[in-house]
XYZ file of C-alpha atoms in Angstrom:
416
model
C 87.328 104.481 123.020
C 85.016 102.117 121.143
C 85.109 99.771 124.139
C 84.289 102.310 126.844
C 80.553 101.611 126.959
C 81.109 97.888 127.440
C 83.800 98.456 130.086
C 81.664 100.872 132.074
C 78.664 98.553 131.838
C 80.698 95.590 133.111
C 82.106 97.650 135.999
C 78.638 98.862 136.990
C 77.306 95.294 136.870
C 79.669 94.079 139.602
C 80.416 97.190 141.697
C 78.123 98.865 144.179
C 77.037 102.399 143.281
C 79.538 104.901 144.615
C 82.273 102.326 145.211
C 85.736 103.348 144.011
C 87.035 101.704 140.843
C 90.748 100.994 140.539
C 92.064 101.377 136.976
C 95.109 99.167 137.461
C 96.946 99.626 134.141
C 95.625 103.082 133.344
C 97.816 103.898 130.318
C 96.396 106.934 128.510
C 93.675 107.229 131.186
C 90.691 107.300 128.841
C 89.025 104.539 130.891
C 89.852 106.446 134.072
C 88.034 109.499 132.754
C 84.959 107.493 131.733
C 84.706 105.709 135.082
C 85.233 108.949 137.025
C 82.046 110.294 135.469
C 80.033 107.931 137.691
C 82.261 106.887 140.621
C 85.557 107.731 142.363
C 88.619 106.266 140.652
C 92.085 105.215 141.733
C 94.150 105.464 138.540
C 97.466 103.603 138.643
C 100.202 102.829 136.158
C 103.912 102.100 136.429
C 104.649 104.896 133.930
C 104.653 108.559 134.928
C 103.003 109.870 131.748
C 99.819 107.987 132.729
C 99.580 109.817 136.057
C 99.950 113.149 134.241
C 97.177 112.300 131.783
C 94.876 110.992 134.521
C 95.165 114.301 136.382
C 94.666 116.376 133.246
C 91.717 114.353 131.937
C 89.806 114.313 135.220
C 90.837 117.581 136.912
C 92.042 119.842 134.080
C 93.226 123.348 134.860
C 91.631 125.937 132.607
C 94.548 128.211 131.771
C 93.479 131.698 130.761
C 94.817 133.164 127.499
C 97.204 135.534 129.302
C 98.620 132.570 131.279
C 99.286 130.649 128.077
C 100.865 133.778 126.586
C 103.189 134.061 129.583
C 104.354 130.484 129.054
C 104.943 131.107 125.356
C 106.853 134.317 126.109
C 109.138 132.480 128.532
C 109.650 129.720 125.987
C 110.431 132.244 123.244
C 113.010 133.973 125.437
C 114.822 130.688 126.072
C 114.588 129.707 122.418
C 115.947 133.019 121.141
C 119.014 132.594 123.332
C 119.690 129.072 122.053
C 118.917 129.153 118.323
C 121.851 131.343 117.215
C 124.251 129.001 118.976
C 123.072 125.952 117.005
C 122.531 127.744 113.700
C 124.673 125.277 111.719
C 122.479 122.359 112.736
C 119.253 124.256 112.019
C 120.524 125.447 108.637
C 121.675 121.957 107.680
C 118.221 120.593 108.434
C 116.484 123.474 106.637
C 118.420 122.690 103.445
C 117.791 118.970 103.881
C 114.034 119.558 104.089
C 114.056 121.975 101.138
C 115.976 119.521 98.934
C 114.345 116.313 100.199
C 112.082 115.677 97.216
C 114.938 115.746 94.704
C 117.879 114.857 96.975
C 116.591 113.014 100.049
C 119.954 111.624 101.147
C 120.808 114.424 103.579
C 117.418 114.204 105.338
C 117.721 110.415 105.449
C 121.100 110.842 107.156
C 119.501 113.103 109.797
C 116.694 110.607 110.398
C 119.183 107.790 110.881
C 122.081 109.476 112.672
C 120.845 112.907 113.724
C 120.668 112.427 117.499
C 123.296 114.485 119.325
C 123.902 111.515 121.611
C 125.012 109.571 118.519
C 128.558 110.943 118.304
C 130.203 108.667 115.753
C 127.792 108.387 112.843
C 126.533 110.613 110.052
C 127.978 112.397 107.042
C 130.833 114.865 107.752
C 128.635 117.991 107.590
C 126.107 116.444 109.981
C 128.804 115.289 112.395
C 130.377 118.762 112.376
C 127.033 120.466 113.071
C 126.280 118.018 115.877
C 129.713 118.578 117.412
C 129.066 122.335 117.456
C 125.610 121.855 119.033
C 126.981 119.537 121.712
C 129.263 122.362 122.815
C 126.192 124.458 123.604
C 123.371 122.089 124.517
C 123.369 119.623 127.397
C 121.345 116.462 128.064
C 120.048 117.883 131.337
C 118.761 121.234 130.053
C 118.060 120.422 126.395
C 116.984 116.825 126.873
C 114.632 116.426 123.918
C 117.067 118.131 121.549
C 119.965 116.017 122.818
C 118.322 112.619 122.489
C 115.480 112.951 119.980
C 116.180 115.986 117.782
C 116.675 115.084 114.125
C 115.315 111.585 114.624
C 111.837 111.848 116.154
C 111.444 115.617 115.731
C 113.098 118.275 113.649
C 115.860 120.096 115.487
C 113.689 123.204 115.575
C 110.744 121.288 117.029
C 112.932 119.593 119.647
C 114.315 122.985 120.717
C 110.800 124.408 120.928
C 109.691 121.471 123.076
C 112.687 122.027 125.343
C 111.805 125.721 125.499
C 108.284 124.880 126.646
C 109.635 122.450 129.254
C 111.834 125.273 130.527
C 108.866 127.684 130.578
C 106.613 125.280 132.475
C 109.282 124.838 135.154
C 110.095 128.535 135.451
C 106.581 129.957 135.300
C 104.585 127.215 137.066
C 107.206 125.931 139.499
C 109.271 122.813 139.945
C 106.208 120.630 140.571
C 104.937 121.502 137.064
C 101.203 121.625 136.440
C 99.869 118.294 135.083
C 97.612 120.009 132.530
C 100.509 121.942 131.020
C 102.650 118.806 130.923
C 99.771 116.850 129.350
C 99.558 119.535 126.672
C 103.257 118.960 125.971
C 102.587 115.226 125.622
C 99.880 116.023 123.076
C 102.184 118.327 121.124
C 104.975 115.725 120.989
C 102.529 113.120 119.692
C 101.225 115.550 117.053
C 104.574 116.546 115.577
C 106.600 113.326 115.805
C 107.855 112.024 112.458
C 107.143 108.288 112.617
C 104.706 105.820 111.141
C 101.721 105.757 113.486
C 102.768 108.877 115.428
C 104.215 106.871 118.306
C 107.744 106.398 119.600
C 108.373 102.689 119.197
C 111.036 103.277 116.576
C 112.206 105.995 114.172
C 111.508 105.973 110.465
C 113.627 103.698 108.307
C 114.433 105.712 105.168
C 116.495 102.925 103.592
C 115.523 99.534 102.211
C 117.361 96.406 103.305
C 119.677 96.704 100.283
C 120.649 100.262 101.228
C 118.611 102.074 98.583
C 116.350 104.950 99.570
C 112.629 104.509 100.064
C 110.381 107.353 98.891
C 107.214 106.934 100.983
C 108.572 108.745 104.045
C 109.617 111.982 102.325
C 106.301 113.849 102.009
C 104.906 113.027 105.483
C 108.250 113.849 107.108
C 108.463 117.221 105.356
C 104.864 117.944 106.352
C 105.281 116.934 110.016
C 108.504 118.889 110.410
C 106.772 122.082 109.346
C 104.294 121.847 112.241
C 104.568 124.587 114.844
C 105.201 123.335 118.361
C 104.109 126.618 119.945
C 100.918 126.683 117.866
C 100.073 123.109 118.833
C 100.725 123.928 122.486
C 98.148 126.733 122.332
C 95.685 124.310 120.747
C 96.174 121.666 123.432
C 95.928 124.180 126.254
C 92.663 125.348 124.705
C 91.357 121.791 124.533
C 92.046 121.180 128.196
C 90.530 124.556 129.110
C 87.278 123.425 127.463
C 87.310 119.973 129.075
C 84.818 119.552 131.902
C 86.246 118.043 135.092
C 84.819 114.665 136.007
C 82.041 114.638 138.575
C 83.954 112.255 140.857
C 87.425 112.458 142.331
C 90.334 110.673 140.701
C 93.459 109.845 142.671
C 96.315 109.175 140.231
C 99.548 107.501 141.185
C 102.624 105.983 139.607
C 103.017 102.409 140.830
C 103.103 98.905 139.420
C 100.135 96.602 139.783
C 101.433 94.666 142.795
C 102.337 97.786 144.782
C 98.960 99.290 143.953
C 97.040 96.205 145.069
C 99.081 96.003 148.260
C 97.904 99.473 149.249
C 94.292 99.807 148.033
C 91.774 100.843 150.646
C 88.481 99.303 151.654
C 86.662 101.887 149.518
C 87.791 100.112 146.324
C 84.870 98.031 145.126
C 86.076 96.843 141.711
C 89.349 96.418 139.839
C 89.555 97.169 136.128
C 92.704 95.629 134.650
C 93.993 96.069 131.100
C 97.449 94.461 131.161
C 99.696 94.160 128.103
C 98.896 91.177 125.903
C 101.701 91.054 123.324
C 105.480 90.772 123.404
C 105.715 94.458 122.480
C 106.489 96.334 125.671
C 104.236 99.381 125.905
C 107.150 101.474 127.153
C 108.615 101.351 123.626
C 105.660 103.346 122.359
C 105.719 105.966 125.106
C 109.358 106.373 126.153
C 109.683 109.942 124.842
C 106.429 110.906 126.581
C 107.802 109.324 129.757
C 110.859 111.557 129.507
C 108.633 114.635 129.154
C 106.509 113.526 132.107
C 109.510 112.851 134.354
C 111.453 115.884 133.096
C 114.707 114.029 133.680
C 117.884 113.079 131.844
C 116.922 109.592 130.670
C 120.236 108.419 129.282
C 120.022 106.022 126.365
C 120.271 102.263 126.057
C 123.192 101.105 123.953
C 124.095 98.144 121.829
C 126.139 95.618 123.818
C 128.150 94.948 120.680
C 129.475 98.405 119.776
C 127.947 100.684 122.460
C 126.097 102.655 119.787
C 122.803 104.197 120.934
C 119.817 101.892 120.471
C 117.953 102.573 117.273
C 114.878 103.666 119.209
C 116.961 105.877 121.542
C 115.177 104.206 124.440
C 115.500 105.384 128.023
C 117.896 103.563 130.326
C 115.938 101.295 132.649
C 112.853 101.355 130.433
C 110.064 99.351 132.070
C 109.771 95.727 130.957
C 106.368 94.292 131.830
C 106.173 90.640 132.964
C 102.888 90.457 131.053
C 104.900 90.866 127.818
C 107.485 88.168 128.618
C 106.465 84.606 127.788
C 108.303 83.027 130.717
C 106.789 85.517 133.185
C 103.238 86.063 131.982
C 101.598 83.139 133.804
C 103.258 83.957 137.169
C 102.254 87.614 136.650
C 98.604 86.666 136.193
C 98.762 84.261 139.133
C 100.114 87.083 141.311
C 97.379 89.405 140.053
C 94.592 86.951 140.885
C 96.131 85.962 144.228
C 96.048 89.604 145.298
C 92.502 90.015 144.055
C 91.405 86.974 146.042
C 92.967 88.496 149.154
C 91.112 91.743 148.568
C 87.876 89.929 147.660
C 86.786 92.520 145.096
C 85.226 91.945 141.665
C 87.380 92.115 138.551
C 86.844 93.336 135.006
C 89.832 92.233 132.918
C 90.401 93.367 129.326
C 92.339 91.067 127.044
C 92.589 90.314 123.354
C 92.066 86.778 122.022
C 94.653 84.867 120.074
C 94.765 85.659 116.376
C 96.365 83.778 113.485
C 99.478 85.925 113.635
C 102.238 85.798 111.038
C 104.934 83.350 110.002
C 107.494 85.289 112.040
C 105.191 85.640 115.037
C 102.579 82.866 114.879
C 101.290 83.565 118.397
C 100.529 87.257 118.752
C 99.121 86.985 122.290
C 100.982 85.527 125.240
C 97.966 84.021 127.023
C 94.988 82.185 125.523
C 91.579 83.246 126.779
C 90.760 79.797 128.109
C 93.969 79.885 130.158
C 92.961 83.196 131.696
C 89.461 81.939 132.423
C 90.912 78.849 134.102
C 92.996 81.045 136.433
C 89.977 83.252 137.136
C 87.790 80.258 137.983
C 90.285 79.119 140.613
C 89.861 82.448 142.388
C 86.244 83.455 141.710
C 82.927 81.605 141.878
C 81.236 83.575 139.091
C 83.226 84.102 135.869
C 81.752 85.225 132.556
C 82.989 86.639 129.281
C 81.910 89.691 127.377
C 83.229 89.865 123.818
C 83.428 93.427 122.527
C 83.472 94.106 118.793
C 83.348 97.786 117.818
C 80.433 99.309 119.709
C 78.543 96.071 120.351
C 79.205 93.261 122.790
C 77.981 89.737 123.396
C 78.100 87.513 126.448
C 79.538 84.004 126.255
C 79.620 81.182 128.751
C 82.510 78.884 129.602
C 81.498 76.237 127.050
C 81.569 78.691 124.182
C 85.211 79.708 124.403
C 86.096 78.060 121.110
C 83.608 80.243 119.252
C 85.311 83.496 120.194
C 86.096 85.745 117.294
C 89.867 85.937 116.848
C 91.695 89.094 115.867
C 90.397 92.512 116.787
C 87.731 91.546 119.292
C 88.363 92.611 122.865
C 87.368 90.217 125.628
C 86.244 91.271 129.075
C 86.592 88.639 131.783
C 84.108 89.660 134.466
C 84.597 87.864 137.783
C 83.014 88.116 141.224
C 82.235 86.002 144.274
């Protein structure tokens, strides 16, 4: 958000008033919403959760209180039919949370081995409770409970999220309203029990030597007391108060090459914010992707012992070429080749190289001067805008070596 002013300014500098902007790697769609305040936007991302957020942030549906109540009633009906059938699992977790301060071992076991899809691990009482729950729940109907309950959410929270998914389908139809789904994405991000409130990997309650850490206990107990239904009401209220953008946003799920192959003549500028580290973004959003797609994601497994991956990642999780060292240069070449064909200006966000760590000395896969060199082969006018917090400075080609490393964001602004 701190970079939005600089991004919008750069887009307005190179695009004609009223021309459509294409947000090519839209992600959480905050840039899409800002740009749609002043011009039409084509918002594109390979992940489905981005399309949901783009719709909800630009064209939110203001649900009335009685409509939200109807959704919660439907969710409560589903939940009341399921809870008694998995009472052993819920009671085991309740005792684990109650005793966690003095005896954290049981809760640590749930965090490590609590997923129902993980059939072979856990203490005997946990395995028995999971076996009982698997006889009732299914990965298709109780997806979040099956894959992520116990690990990313409490079992109660996972069931409540599944109940709301069921309610959205039943009350609003199979197409599912994007605003209601976006509210679910917000709830999942609020109640997840991880460091950083994302889904890259579950908590690690044990040290390398097998002894228990203590830092995770209090925040996990606190997060697992959060009410999913209460948070859903809050998020629905937030979207109800959100003003629609003044310009139309068309949101689609597509990768960058497919999007560029199909853009219309109305597109007057491309804003691109591709990944810039080896950490695939899909690791951080895979649970949200499952909520957005409302599917049975399966789970990736260890090739060694076929155990579920520690992160419980979706099968076929997207792997971006921009996050793979051997593919990043060809990916950027393909991006710029398509932009040259379209002959539209570009605003490209990237982060400069930083000092990194001993384990990962190069935190970024492309140096800024390498990106500028590619841009200059395709555009006649290339300049840099370095964004630091709310301020930004312009640099010319000769000043590349003076760029501030680390947190600064660089905008490569190119036109013919």
